[in-house]
Coordinates of C-alpha atoms in Angstrom, one line a residue:
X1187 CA 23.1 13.0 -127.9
X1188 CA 24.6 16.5 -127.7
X1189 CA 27.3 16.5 -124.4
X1190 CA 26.7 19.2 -122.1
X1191 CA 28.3 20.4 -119.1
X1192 CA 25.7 21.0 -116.0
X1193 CA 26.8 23.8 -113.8
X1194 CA 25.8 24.3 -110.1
X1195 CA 25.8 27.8 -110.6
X1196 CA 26.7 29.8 -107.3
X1197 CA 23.9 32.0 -106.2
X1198 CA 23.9 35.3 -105.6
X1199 CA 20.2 36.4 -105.1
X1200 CA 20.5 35.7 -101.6
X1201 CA 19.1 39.0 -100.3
X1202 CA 16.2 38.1 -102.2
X1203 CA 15.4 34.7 -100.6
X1204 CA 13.0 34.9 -97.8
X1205 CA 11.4 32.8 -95.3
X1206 CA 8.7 32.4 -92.4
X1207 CA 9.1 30.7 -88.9
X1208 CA 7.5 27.5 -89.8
X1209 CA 9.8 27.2 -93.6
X1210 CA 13.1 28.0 -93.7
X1211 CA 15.8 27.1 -96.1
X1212 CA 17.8 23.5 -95.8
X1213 CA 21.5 24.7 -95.6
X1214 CA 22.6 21.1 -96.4
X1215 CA 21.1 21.9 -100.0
X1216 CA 23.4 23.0 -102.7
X1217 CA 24.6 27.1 -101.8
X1218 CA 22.7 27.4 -98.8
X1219 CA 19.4 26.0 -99.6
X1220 CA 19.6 26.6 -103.8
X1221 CA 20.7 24.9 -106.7
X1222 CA 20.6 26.7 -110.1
X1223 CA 21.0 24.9 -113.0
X1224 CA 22.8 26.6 -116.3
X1225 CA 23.2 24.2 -119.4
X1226 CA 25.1 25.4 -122.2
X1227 CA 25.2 29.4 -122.7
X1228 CA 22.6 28.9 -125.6
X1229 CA 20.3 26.5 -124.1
X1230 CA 16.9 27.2 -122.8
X1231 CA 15.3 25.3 -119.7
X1232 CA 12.0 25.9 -118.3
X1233 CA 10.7 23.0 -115.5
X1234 CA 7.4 22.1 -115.0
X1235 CA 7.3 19.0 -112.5
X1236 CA 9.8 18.3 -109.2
X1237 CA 9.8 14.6 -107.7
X1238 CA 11.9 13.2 -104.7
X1239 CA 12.6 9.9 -105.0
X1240 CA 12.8 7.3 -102.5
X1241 CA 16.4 7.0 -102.4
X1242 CA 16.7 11.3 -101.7
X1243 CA 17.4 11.7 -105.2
X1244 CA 15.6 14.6 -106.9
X1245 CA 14.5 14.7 -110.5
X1246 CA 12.7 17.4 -112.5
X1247 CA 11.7 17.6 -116.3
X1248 CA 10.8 20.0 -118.4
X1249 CA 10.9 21.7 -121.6
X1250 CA 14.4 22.4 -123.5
X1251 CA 15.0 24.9 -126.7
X1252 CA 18.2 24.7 -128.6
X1253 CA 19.0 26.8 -131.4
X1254 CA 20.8 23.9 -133.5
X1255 CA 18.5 21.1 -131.9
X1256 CA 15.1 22.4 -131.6
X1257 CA 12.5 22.1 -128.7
X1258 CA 12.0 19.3 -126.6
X1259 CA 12.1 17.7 -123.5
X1260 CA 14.8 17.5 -120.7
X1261 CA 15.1 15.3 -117.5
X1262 CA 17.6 16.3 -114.8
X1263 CA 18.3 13.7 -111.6
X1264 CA 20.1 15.4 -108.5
X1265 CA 21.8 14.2 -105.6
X1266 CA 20.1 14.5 -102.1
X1267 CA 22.4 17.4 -101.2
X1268 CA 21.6 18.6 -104.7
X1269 CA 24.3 18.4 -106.7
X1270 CA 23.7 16.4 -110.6
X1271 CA 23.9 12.9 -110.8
X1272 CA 26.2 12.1 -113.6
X1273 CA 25.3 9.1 -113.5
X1274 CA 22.0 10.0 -114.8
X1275 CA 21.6 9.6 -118.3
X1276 CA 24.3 11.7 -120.1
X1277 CA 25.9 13.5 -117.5
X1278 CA 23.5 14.0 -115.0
X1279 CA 20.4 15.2 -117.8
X1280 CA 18.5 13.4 -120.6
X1281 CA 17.4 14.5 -123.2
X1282 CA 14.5 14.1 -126.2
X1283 CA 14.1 16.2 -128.8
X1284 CA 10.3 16.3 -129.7
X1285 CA 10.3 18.6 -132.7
X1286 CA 7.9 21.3 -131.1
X1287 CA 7.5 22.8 -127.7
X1288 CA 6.2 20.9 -125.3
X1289 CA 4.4 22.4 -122.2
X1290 CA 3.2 21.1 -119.0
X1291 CA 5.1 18.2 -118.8
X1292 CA 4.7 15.9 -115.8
X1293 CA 6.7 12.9 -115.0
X1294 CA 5.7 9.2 -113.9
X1295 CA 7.6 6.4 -112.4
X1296 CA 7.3 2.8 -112.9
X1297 CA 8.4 0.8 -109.7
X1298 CA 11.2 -0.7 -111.9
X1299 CA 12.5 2.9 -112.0
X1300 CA 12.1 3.7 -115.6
X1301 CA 10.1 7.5 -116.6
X1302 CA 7.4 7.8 -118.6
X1303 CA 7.2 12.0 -119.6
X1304 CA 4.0 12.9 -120.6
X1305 CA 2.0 16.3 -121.1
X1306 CA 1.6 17.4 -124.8
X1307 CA 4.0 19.0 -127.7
X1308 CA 3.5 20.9 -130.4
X1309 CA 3.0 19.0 -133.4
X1310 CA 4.0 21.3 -137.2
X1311 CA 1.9 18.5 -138.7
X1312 CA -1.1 20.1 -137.2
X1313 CA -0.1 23.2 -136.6
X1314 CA -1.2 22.7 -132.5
X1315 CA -0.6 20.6 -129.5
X1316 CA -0.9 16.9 -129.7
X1317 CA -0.2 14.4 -126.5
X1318 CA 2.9 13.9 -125.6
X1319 CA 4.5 10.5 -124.1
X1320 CA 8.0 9.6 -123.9
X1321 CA 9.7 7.0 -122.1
X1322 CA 13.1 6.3 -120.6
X1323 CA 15.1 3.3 -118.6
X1324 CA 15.9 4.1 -114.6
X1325 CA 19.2 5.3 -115.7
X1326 CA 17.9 8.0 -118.3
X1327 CA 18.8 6.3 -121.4
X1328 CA 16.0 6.7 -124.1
X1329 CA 13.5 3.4 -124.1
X1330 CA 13.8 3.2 -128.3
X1331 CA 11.4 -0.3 -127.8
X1332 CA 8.5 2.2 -126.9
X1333 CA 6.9 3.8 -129.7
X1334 CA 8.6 5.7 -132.3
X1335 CA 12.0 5.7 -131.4
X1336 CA 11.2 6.1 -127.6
X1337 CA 7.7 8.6 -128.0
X1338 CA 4.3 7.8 -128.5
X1339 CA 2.6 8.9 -131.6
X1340 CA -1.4 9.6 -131.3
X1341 CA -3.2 8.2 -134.1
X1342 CA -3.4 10.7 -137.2
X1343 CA -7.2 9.1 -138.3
X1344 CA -8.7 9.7 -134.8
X1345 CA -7.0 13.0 -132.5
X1346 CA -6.4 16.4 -134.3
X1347 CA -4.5 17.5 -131.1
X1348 CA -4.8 16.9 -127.5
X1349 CA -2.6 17.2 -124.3
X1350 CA -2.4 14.1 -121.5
X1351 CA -3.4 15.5 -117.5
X1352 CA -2.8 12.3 -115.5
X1353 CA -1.5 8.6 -116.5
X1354 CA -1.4 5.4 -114.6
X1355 CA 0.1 2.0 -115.4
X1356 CA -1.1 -1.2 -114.6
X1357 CA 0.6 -4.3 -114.2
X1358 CA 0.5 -5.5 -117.6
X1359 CA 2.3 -2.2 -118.4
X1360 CA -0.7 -1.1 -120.3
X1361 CA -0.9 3.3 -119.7
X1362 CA -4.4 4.5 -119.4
X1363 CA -4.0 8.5 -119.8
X1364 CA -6.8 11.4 -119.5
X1365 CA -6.8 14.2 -121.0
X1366 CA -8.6 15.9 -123.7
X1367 CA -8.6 15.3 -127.2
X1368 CA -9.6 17.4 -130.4
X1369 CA -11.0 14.6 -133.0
X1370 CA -9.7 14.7 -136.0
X1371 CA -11.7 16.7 -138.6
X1372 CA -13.2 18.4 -136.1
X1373 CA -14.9 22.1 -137.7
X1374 CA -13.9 24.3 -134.9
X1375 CA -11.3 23.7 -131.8
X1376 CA -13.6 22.1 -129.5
X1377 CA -11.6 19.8 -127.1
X1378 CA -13.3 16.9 -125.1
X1379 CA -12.5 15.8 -122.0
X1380 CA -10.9 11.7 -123.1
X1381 CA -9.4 8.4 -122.0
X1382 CA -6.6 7.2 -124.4
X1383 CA -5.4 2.9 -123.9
X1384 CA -1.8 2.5 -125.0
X1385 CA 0.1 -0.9 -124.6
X1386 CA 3.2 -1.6 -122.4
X1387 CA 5.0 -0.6 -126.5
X1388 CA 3.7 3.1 -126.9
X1389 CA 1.2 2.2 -129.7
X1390 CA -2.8 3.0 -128.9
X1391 CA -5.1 -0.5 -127.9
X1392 CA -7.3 -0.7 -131.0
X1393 CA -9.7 -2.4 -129.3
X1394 CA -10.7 0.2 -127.0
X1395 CA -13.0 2.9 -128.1
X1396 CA -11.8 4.6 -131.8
X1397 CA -8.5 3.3 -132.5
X1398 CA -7.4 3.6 -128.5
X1399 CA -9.4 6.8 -127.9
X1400 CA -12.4 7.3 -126.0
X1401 CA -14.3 10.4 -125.5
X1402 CA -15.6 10.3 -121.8
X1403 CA -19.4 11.8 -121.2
X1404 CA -22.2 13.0 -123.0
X1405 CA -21.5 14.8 -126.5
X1406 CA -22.1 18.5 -124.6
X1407 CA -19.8 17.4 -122.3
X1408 CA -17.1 19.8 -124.0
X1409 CA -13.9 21.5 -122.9
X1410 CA -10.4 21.2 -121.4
X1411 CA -9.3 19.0 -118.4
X1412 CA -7.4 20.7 -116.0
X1413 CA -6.4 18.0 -113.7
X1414 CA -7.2 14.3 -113.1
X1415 CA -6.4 11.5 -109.9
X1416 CA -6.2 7.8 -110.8
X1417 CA -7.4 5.5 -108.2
X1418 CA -6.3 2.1 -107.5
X1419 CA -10.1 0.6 -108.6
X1420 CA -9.4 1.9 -112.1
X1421 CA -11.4 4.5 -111.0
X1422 CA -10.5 8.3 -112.3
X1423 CA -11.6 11.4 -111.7
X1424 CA -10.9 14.9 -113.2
X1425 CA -12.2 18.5 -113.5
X1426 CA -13.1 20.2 -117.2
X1427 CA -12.9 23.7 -118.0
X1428 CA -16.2 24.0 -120.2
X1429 CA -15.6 25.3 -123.5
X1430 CA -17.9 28.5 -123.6
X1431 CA -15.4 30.9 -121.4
X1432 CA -18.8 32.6 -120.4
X1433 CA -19.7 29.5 -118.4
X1434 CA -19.1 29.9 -114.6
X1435 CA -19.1 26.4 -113.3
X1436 CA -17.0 23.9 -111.7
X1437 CA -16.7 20.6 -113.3
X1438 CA -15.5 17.2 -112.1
X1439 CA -16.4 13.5 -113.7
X1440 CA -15.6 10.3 -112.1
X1441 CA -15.2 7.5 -114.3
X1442 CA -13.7 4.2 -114.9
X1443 CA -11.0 3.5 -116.7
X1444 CA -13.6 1.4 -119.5
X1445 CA -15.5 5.1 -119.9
X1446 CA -18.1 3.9 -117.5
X1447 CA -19.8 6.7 -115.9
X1448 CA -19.7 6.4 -112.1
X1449 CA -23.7 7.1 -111.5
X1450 CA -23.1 6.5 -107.7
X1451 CA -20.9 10.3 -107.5
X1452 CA -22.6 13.3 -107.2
X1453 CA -25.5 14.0 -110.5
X1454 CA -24.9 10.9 -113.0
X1455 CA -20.9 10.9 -112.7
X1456 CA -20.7 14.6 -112.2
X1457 CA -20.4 17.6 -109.8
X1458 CA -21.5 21.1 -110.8
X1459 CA -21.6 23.6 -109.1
X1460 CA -21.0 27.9 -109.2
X1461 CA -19.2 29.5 -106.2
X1462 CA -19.7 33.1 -107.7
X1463 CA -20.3 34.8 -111.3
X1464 CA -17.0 34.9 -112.6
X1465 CA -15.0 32.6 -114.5
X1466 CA -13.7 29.4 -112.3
X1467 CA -11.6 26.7 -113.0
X1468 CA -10.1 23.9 -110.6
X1469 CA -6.3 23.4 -110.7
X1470 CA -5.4 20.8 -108.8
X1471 CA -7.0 17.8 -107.0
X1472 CA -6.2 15.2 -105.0
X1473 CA -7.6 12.3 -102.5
X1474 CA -6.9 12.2 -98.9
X1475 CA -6.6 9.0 -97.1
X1476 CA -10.1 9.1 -96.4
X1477 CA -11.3 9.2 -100.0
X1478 CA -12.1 12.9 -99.0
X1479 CA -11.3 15.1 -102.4
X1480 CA -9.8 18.7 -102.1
X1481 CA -9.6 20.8 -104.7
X1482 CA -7.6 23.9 -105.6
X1483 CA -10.2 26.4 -107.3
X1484 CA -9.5 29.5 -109.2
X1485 CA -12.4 32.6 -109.5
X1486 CA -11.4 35.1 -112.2
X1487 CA -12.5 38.3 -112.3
X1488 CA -13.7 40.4 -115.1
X1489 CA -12.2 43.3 -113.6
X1490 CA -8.4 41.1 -113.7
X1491 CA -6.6 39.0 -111.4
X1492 CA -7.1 36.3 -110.0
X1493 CA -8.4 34.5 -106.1
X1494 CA -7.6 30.8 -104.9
X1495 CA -10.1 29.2 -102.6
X1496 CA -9.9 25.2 -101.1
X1497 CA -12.5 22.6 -101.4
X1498 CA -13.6 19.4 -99.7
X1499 CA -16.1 17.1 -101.5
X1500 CA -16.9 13.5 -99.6
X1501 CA -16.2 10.3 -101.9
X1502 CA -19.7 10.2 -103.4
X1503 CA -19.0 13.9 -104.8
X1504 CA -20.9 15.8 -102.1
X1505 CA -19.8 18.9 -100.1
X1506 CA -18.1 17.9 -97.4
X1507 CA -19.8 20.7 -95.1
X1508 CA -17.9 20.4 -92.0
X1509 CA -14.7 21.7 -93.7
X1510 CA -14.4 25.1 -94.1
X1511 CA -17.5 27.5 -94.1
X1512 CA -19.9 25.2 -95.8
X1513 CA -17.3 22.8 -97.7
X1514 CA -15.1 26.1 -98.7
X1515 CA -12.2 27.3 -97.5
X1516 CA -10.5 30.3 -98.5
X1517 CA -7.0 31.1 -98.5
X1518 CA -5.6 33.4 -95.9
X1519 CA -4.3 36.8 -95.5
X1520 CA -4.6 39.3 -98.3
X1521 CA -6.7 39.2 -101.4
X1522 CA -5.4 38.1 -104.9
X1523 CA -3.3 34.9 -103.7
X1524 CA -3.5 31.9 -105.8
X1525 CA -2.5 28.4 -105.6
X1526 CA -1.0 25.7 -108.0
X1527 CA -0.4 22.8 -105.9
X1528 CA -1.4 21.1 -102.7
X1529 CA -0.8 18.1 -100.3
X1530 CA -1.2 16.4 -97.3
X1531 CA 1.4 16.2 -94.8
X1532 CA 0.9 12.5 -92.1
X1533 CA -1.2 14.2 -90.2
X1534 CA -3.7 15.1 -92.4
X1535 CA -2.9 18.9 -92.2
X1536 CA -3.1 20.5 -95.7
X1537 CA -0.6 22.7 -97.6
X1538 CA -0.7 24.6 -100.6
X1539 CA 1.7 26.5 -102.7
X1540 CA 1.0 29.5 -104.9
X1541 CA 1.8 33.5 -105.1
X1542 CA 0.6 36.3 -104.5
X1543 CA -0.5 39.8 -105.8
X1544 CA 2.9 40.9 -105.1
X1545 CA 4.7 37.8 -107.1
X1546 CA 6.1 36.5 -103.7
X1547 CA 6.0 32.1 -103.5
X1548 CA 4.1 31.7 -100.6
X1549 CA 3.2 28.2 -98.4
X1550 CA -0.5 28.1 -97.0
X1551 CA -1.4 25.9 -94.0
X1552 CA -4.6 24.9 -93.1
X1553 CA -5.8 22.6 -90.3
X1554 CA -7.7 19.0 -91.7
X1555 CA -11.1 20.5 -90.8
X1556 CA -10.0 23.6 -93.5
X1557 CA -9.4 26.4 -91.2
X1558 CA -6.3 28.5 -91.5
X1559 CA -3.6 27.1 -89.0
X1560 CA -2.4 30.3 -87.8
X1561 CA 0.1 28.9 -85.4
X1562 CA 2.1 28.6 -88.7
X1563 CA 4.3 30.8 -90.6
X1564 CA 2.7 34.6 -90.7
X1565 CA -1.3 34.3 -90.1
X1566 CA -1.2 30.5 -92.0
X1567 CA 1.5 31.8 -94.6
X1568 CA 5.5 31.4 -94.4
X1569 CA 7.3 32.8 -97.6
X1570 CA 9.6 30.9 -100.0
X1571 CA 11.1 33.2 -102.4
X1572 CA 10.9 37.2 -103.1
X1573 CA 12.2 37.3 -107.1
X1574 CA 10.1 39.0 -109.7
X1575 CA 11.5 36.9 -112.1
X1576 CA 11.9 33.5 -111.0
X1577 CA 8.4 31.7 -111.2
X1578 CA 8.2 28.3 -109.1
X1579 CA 6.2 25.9 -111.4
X1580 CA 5.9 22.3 -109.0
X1581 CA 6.9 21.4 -105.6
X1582 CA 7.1 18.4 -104.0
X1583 CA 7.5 17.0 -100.1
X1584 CA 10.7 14.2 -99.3
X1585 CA 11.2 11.6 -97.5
X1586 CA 11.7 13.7 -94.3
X1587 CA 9.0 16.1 -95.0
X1588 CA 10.8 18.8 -96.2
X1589 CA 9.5 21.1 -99.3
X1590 CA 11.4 21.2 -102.5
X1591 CA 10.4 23.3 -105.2
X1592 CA 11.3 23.5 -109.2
X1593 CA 10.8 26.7 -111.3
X1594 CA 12.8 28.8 -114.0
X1595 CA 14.9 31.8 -113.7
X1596 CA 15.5 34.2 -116.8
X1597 CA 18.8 34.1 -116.9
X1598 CA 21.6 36.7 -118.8
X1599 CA 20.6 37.7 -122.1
X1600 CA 17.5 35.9 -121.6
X1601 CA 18.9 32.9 -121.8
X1602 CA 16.7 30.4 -119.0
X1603 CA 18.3 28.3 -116.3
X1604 CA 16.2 26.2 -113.7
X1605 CA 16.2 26.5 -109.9
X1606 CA 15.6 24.1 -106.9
X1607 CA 15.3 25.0 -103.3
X1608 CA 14.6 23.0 -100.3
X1609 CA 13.1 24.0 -97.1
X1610 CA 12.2 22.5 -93.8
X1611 CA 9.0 22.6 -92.4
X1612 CA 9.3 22.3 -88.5
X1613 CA 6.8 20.5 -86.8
X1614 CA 7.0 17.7 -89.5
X1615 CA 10.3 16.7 -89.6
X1616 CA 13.3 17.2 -87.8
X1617 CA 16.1 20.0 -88.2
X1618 CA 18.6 18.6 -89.6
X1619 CA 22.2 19.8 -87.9
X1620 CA 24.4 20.2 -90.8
X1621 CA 27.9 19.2 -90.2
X1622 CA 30.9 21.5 -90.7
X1623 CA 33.1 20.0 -93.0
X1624 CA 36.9 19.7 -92.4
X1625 CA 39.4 21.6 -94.9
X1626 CA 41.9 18.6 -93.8
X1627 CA 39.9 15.8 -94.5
X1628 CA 40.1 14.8 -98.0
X1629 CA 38.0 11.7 -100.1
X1630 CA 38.4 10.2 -103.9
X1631 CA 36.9 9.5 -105.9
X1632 CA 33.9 11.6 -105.4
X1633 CA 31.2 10.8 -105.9
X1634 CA 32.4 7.5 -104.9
X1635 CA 30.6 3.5 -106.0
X1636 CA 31.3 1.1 -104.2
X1637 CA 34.6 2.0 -102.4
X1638 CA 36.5 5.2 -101.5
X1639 CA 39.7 6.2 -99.6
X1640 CA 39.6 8.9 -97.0
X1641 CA 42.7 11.0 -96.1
X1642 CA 43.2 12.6 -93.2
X1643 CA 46.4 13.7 -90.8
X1644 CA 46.9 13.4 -87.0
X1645 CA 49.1 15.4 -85.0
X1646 CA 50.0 13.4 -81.9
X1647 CA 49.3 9.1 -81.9
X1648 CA 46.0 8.5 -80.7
X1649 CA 42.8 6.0 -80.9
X1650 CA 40.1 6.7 -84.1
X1651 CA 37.1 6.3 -84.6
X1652 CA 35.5 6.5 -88.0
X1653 CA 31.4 6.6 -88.5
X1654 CA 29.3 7.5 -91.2
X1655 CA 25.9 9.1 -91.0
X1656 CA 23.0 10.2 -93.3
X1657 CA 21.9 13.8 -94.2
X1658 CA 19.1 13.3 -90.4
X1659 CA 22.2 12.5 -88.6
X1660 CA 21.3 8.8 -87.9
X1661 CA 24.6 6.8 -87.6
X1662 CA 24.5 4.1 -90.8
X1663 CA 28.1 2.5 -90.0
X1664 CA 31.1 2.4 -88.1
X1665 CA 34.5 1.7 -90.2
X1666 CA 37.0 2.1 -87.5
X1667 CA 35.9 1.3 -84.1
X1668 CA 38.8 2.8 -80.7
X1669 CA 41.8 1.3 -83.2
X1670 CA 45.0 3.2 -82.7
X1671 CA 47.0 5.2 -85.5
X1672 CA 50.2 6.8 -85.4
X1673 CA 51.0 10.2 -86.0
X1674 CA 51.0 11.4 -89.9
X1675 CA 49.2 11.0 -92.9
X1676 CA 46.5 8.6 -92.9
X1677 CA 45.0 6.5 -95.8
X1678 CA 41.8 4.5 -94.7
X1679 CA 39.8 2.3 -97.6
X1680 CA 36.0 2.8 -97.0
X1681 CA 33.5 -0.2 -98.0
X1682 CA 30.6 1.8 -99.5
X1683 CA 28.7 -1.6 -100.7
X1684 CA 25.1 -2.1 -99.6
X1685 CA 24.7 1.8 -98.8
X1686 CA 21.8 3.2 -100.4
X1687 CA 22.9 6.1 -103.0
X1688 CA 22.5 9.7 -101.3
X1689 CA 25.1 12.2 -99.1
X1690 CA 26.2 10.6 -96.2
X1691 CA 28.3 12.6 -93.7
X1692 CA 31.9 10.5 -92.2
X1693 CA 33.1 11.7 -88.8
X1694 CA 36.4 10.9 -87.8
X1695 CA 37.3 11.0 -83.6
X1696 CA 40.5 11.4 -82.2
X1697 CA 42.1 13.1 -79.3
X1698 CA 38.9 14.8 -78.0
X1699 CA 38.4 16.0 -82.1
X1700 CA 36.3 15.3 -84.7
X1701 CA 37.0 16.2 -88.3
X1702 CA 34.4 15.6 -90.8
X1703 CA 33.8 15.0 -94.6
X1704 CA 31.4 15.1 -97.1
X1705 CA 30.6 11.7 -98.8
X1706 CA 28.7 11.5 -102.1
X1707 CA 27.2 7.9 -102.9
X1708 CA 26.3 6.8 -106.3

């Protein structure tokens, strides 16, 4: 694999960084709240999915262009504080080289730790976009037991092109992934929406449908999925775009992972319905706790541009009238604002992400009975980022509630580099204080493993204290407990083992001072 140096690029669109009451940027995040990420000069990145992990750790993929490698796909691992993990794969990225572009691509994790990349690719065989699956171990190396040399190839005799929306794994390690699939001889490009059965190897179950592939619904039943949700009672459901552009309808099938229609939800397995007479499309789902379904639908208009509105439907696929205005809510302030993504914070409150007319990132809040929580940001709306030209493609919540977000930046000469911010959304999660770090206070190696030694000075004799605490300021262990130290230089060995990796925060007391340093654990 090619060796490439990651650079934390320093920012310097700050006057063009903006934020609301209720999201502001996490200054314990790279410069000031933003990472960018440059690979070499004549590397291209563009991200299309953000995760935070349990451990703090973020990881995004994407695609990758290379002028001596080709296209392909890239996954980058980051720090809490959101500097690269080198020890991530090779040098903090990993890399596959597909052959063809590959778009959309989305990123699943095993409990184990190991990645499965998925989405689709485009395939010179064909001449179009085929699915796209490619697996790697927890520490980014390239799974070469799985498929072809690490990616999943679709069956030439069945699928003429396709694209996977959503995947789940089940404990055999056999991946169930919907999507929709173009058969193989078929006269014109007509897509349908499709279940594909792989084994725990990357090679499709031949005993399930045609050669692993099964097309889901009735033969009319044509056009491409959008989105789809897994449940845990091998239970799916996703939305279609029909075919015919001219159709204005909403789709969305629920099925079982066997193709089994699900009678019981809304009309034989399906809902459909029109919320005007222009073209509509649903983006984004997901299931609440409840088994309540939002969706994220788009209305486009013949005249151009485009308006976002949210959706409730109950479990068995009816409106869920007492959300919204009739089941429908629509997304505040000014018209022409979109969204791309949505979630749920703990208490049930809803947020999406999108843009508006203006290209400005925006944040949406909504109570859980869909009306606009006003209380929030500007009217229901806090801004994230005012830059023409970077475009925020995923975002994500962490482990303390805060909102990180992924997207691409066109950088010098064209040449694209990817961005990550983090904000905080009051309300949520606590502020986190960030410590000022001492210019005296020195640590190696860093990041450290297992042990580190932490150098410091004292002016007079006195009694230390040494603690160390995580990014929320929650102390996680005391080294040196009231011991006395002469004046000078200072060495102290640090134990690091049994710490969870992340950026931890060591505070050092003495004579009515505290000196403080950043600590980096791998």
């Amino acid at each position: 694999m090619k060796r490439t140096t990651l650079i934390l690029a320093l920012l310097i669109f700050v006057s063009g960084l903006a934020y609301g009451q209720e999201a502001y940027l996490d200054k314990t995040f790279g410069d000031g709240g933003v990472v960018t990420v440059a690979l070499d000069w004549d590397e291209y990145i563009n991200p299309y999915d953000v995760q935070s992990l349990p451990d703090g750790k973020i990881i995004h993929v994407g695609e990758i262009s290379d002028p001596l490698e080709g296209n392909g796909i890239y996954v980058i691992r980051h720090h809490p504080d959101g500097q690269i993990d080198h020890s991530f794969g090779d040098q903090g990225r990993s890399v596959y080289y597909t052959g063809g572009y590959s778009n959309n691509t989305k990123l699943y994790r095993y409990p184990n730790g190991r990645l499965l990349v998925y989405g689709d690719r485009n395939d010179s065989k064909i001449g179009g976009l085929v699915p796209l699956l490619v697996r790697f171990f927890a520490n980014g190396r390239i799974d070469s037991t799985f498929g072809d040399n690490g990616m999943y190839e679709p069956p030439r005799s069945v699928v003429g092109g396709g694209c996977f929306e959503s995947i789940k794994v089940d404990k055999e390690g056999t991946i169930y992934a919907i999507g929709a699939t173009l058969l193989r001889g078929s006269i014109s490009p007509i897509y349908h929406p499709s279940i594909t059965r792989i084994t725990s190897l990357g090679k499709n179950d031949s005993s399930f449908g045609d050669m692993g592939v099964m097309i889901v619904g009735a033969g009319s039943d044509k056009g491409t999925v959008n989105h789809a949700v897994m449940y845990e009672d091998n239970k799916c459901i996703f939305s279609v775009s029909p075919h015919n552009v001219s159709e204005s309808s909403l789709n969305i099938f629920c099925t079982y992972l066997d193709g089994t229609i699900d009678s019981s939800f809304g009309t034989n397995g399906r809902i459909m319905t029109n919320l005007s007479d222009t073209y509509e499309y649903i983006s984004r789902i997901i299931v609440d706790p409840d088994g309540k379904i939002l969706c994220t639908a788009g209305m486009r208009s013949s005249q151009g541009g485009d308006n976002s509105v949210l959706l409730r439907f109950l479990a068995n696929g009816e409106f869920d009238y007492t959300f919204g205005e009739f089941g429908v809510a629509p997304i505040p302030g000014e018209p022409n604002r979109w969204a791309f993504d949505i979630a749920l914070d703990s208490n049930k409150n809803i947020i999406q992400w999108g843009r508006n007319v203006h290209y400005d990132h925006i944040i949406m809040y909504y109570l859980p009975n869909g009306q606009v929580d006003s209380s929030r940001g500007g009217n229901g709306t806090s801004q994230v980022i005012q830059k023409y030209n970077w475009w925020i493609s995923s975002a994500a919540t962490d482990r303390y509630g805060r909102f990180v977000f992924v997207g691409h930046a066109a950088g010098r000469d064209g040449i694209g580099t990817a961005f990550l911010c983090r904000m905080h959304n009051t309300g949520q999660a606590p502020a986190v204080s960030v410590p000022k770090v001492s210019s005296s206070v020195f640590m190696y190696p860093t990041p450290s493993t297992d042990n580190c030694t932490v150098t410091y000075t004292l002016p007079a004799s006195s009694q230390c204290t040494i603690t160390l605490r995580d990014e929320s300021g929650r102390e996680v262990r005391t080294f040196v407990q009231d011991e006395y130290r002469t004046a000078g230089k200072q060495d102290e060995d640090i134990d690091l083992r049994g710490l969870a990796s992340g950026v931890y925060f060591l505070s050092i007391e003495h004579d009515d001072k505290t000196e403080t340093a950043k600590l980096i654990k791998q």
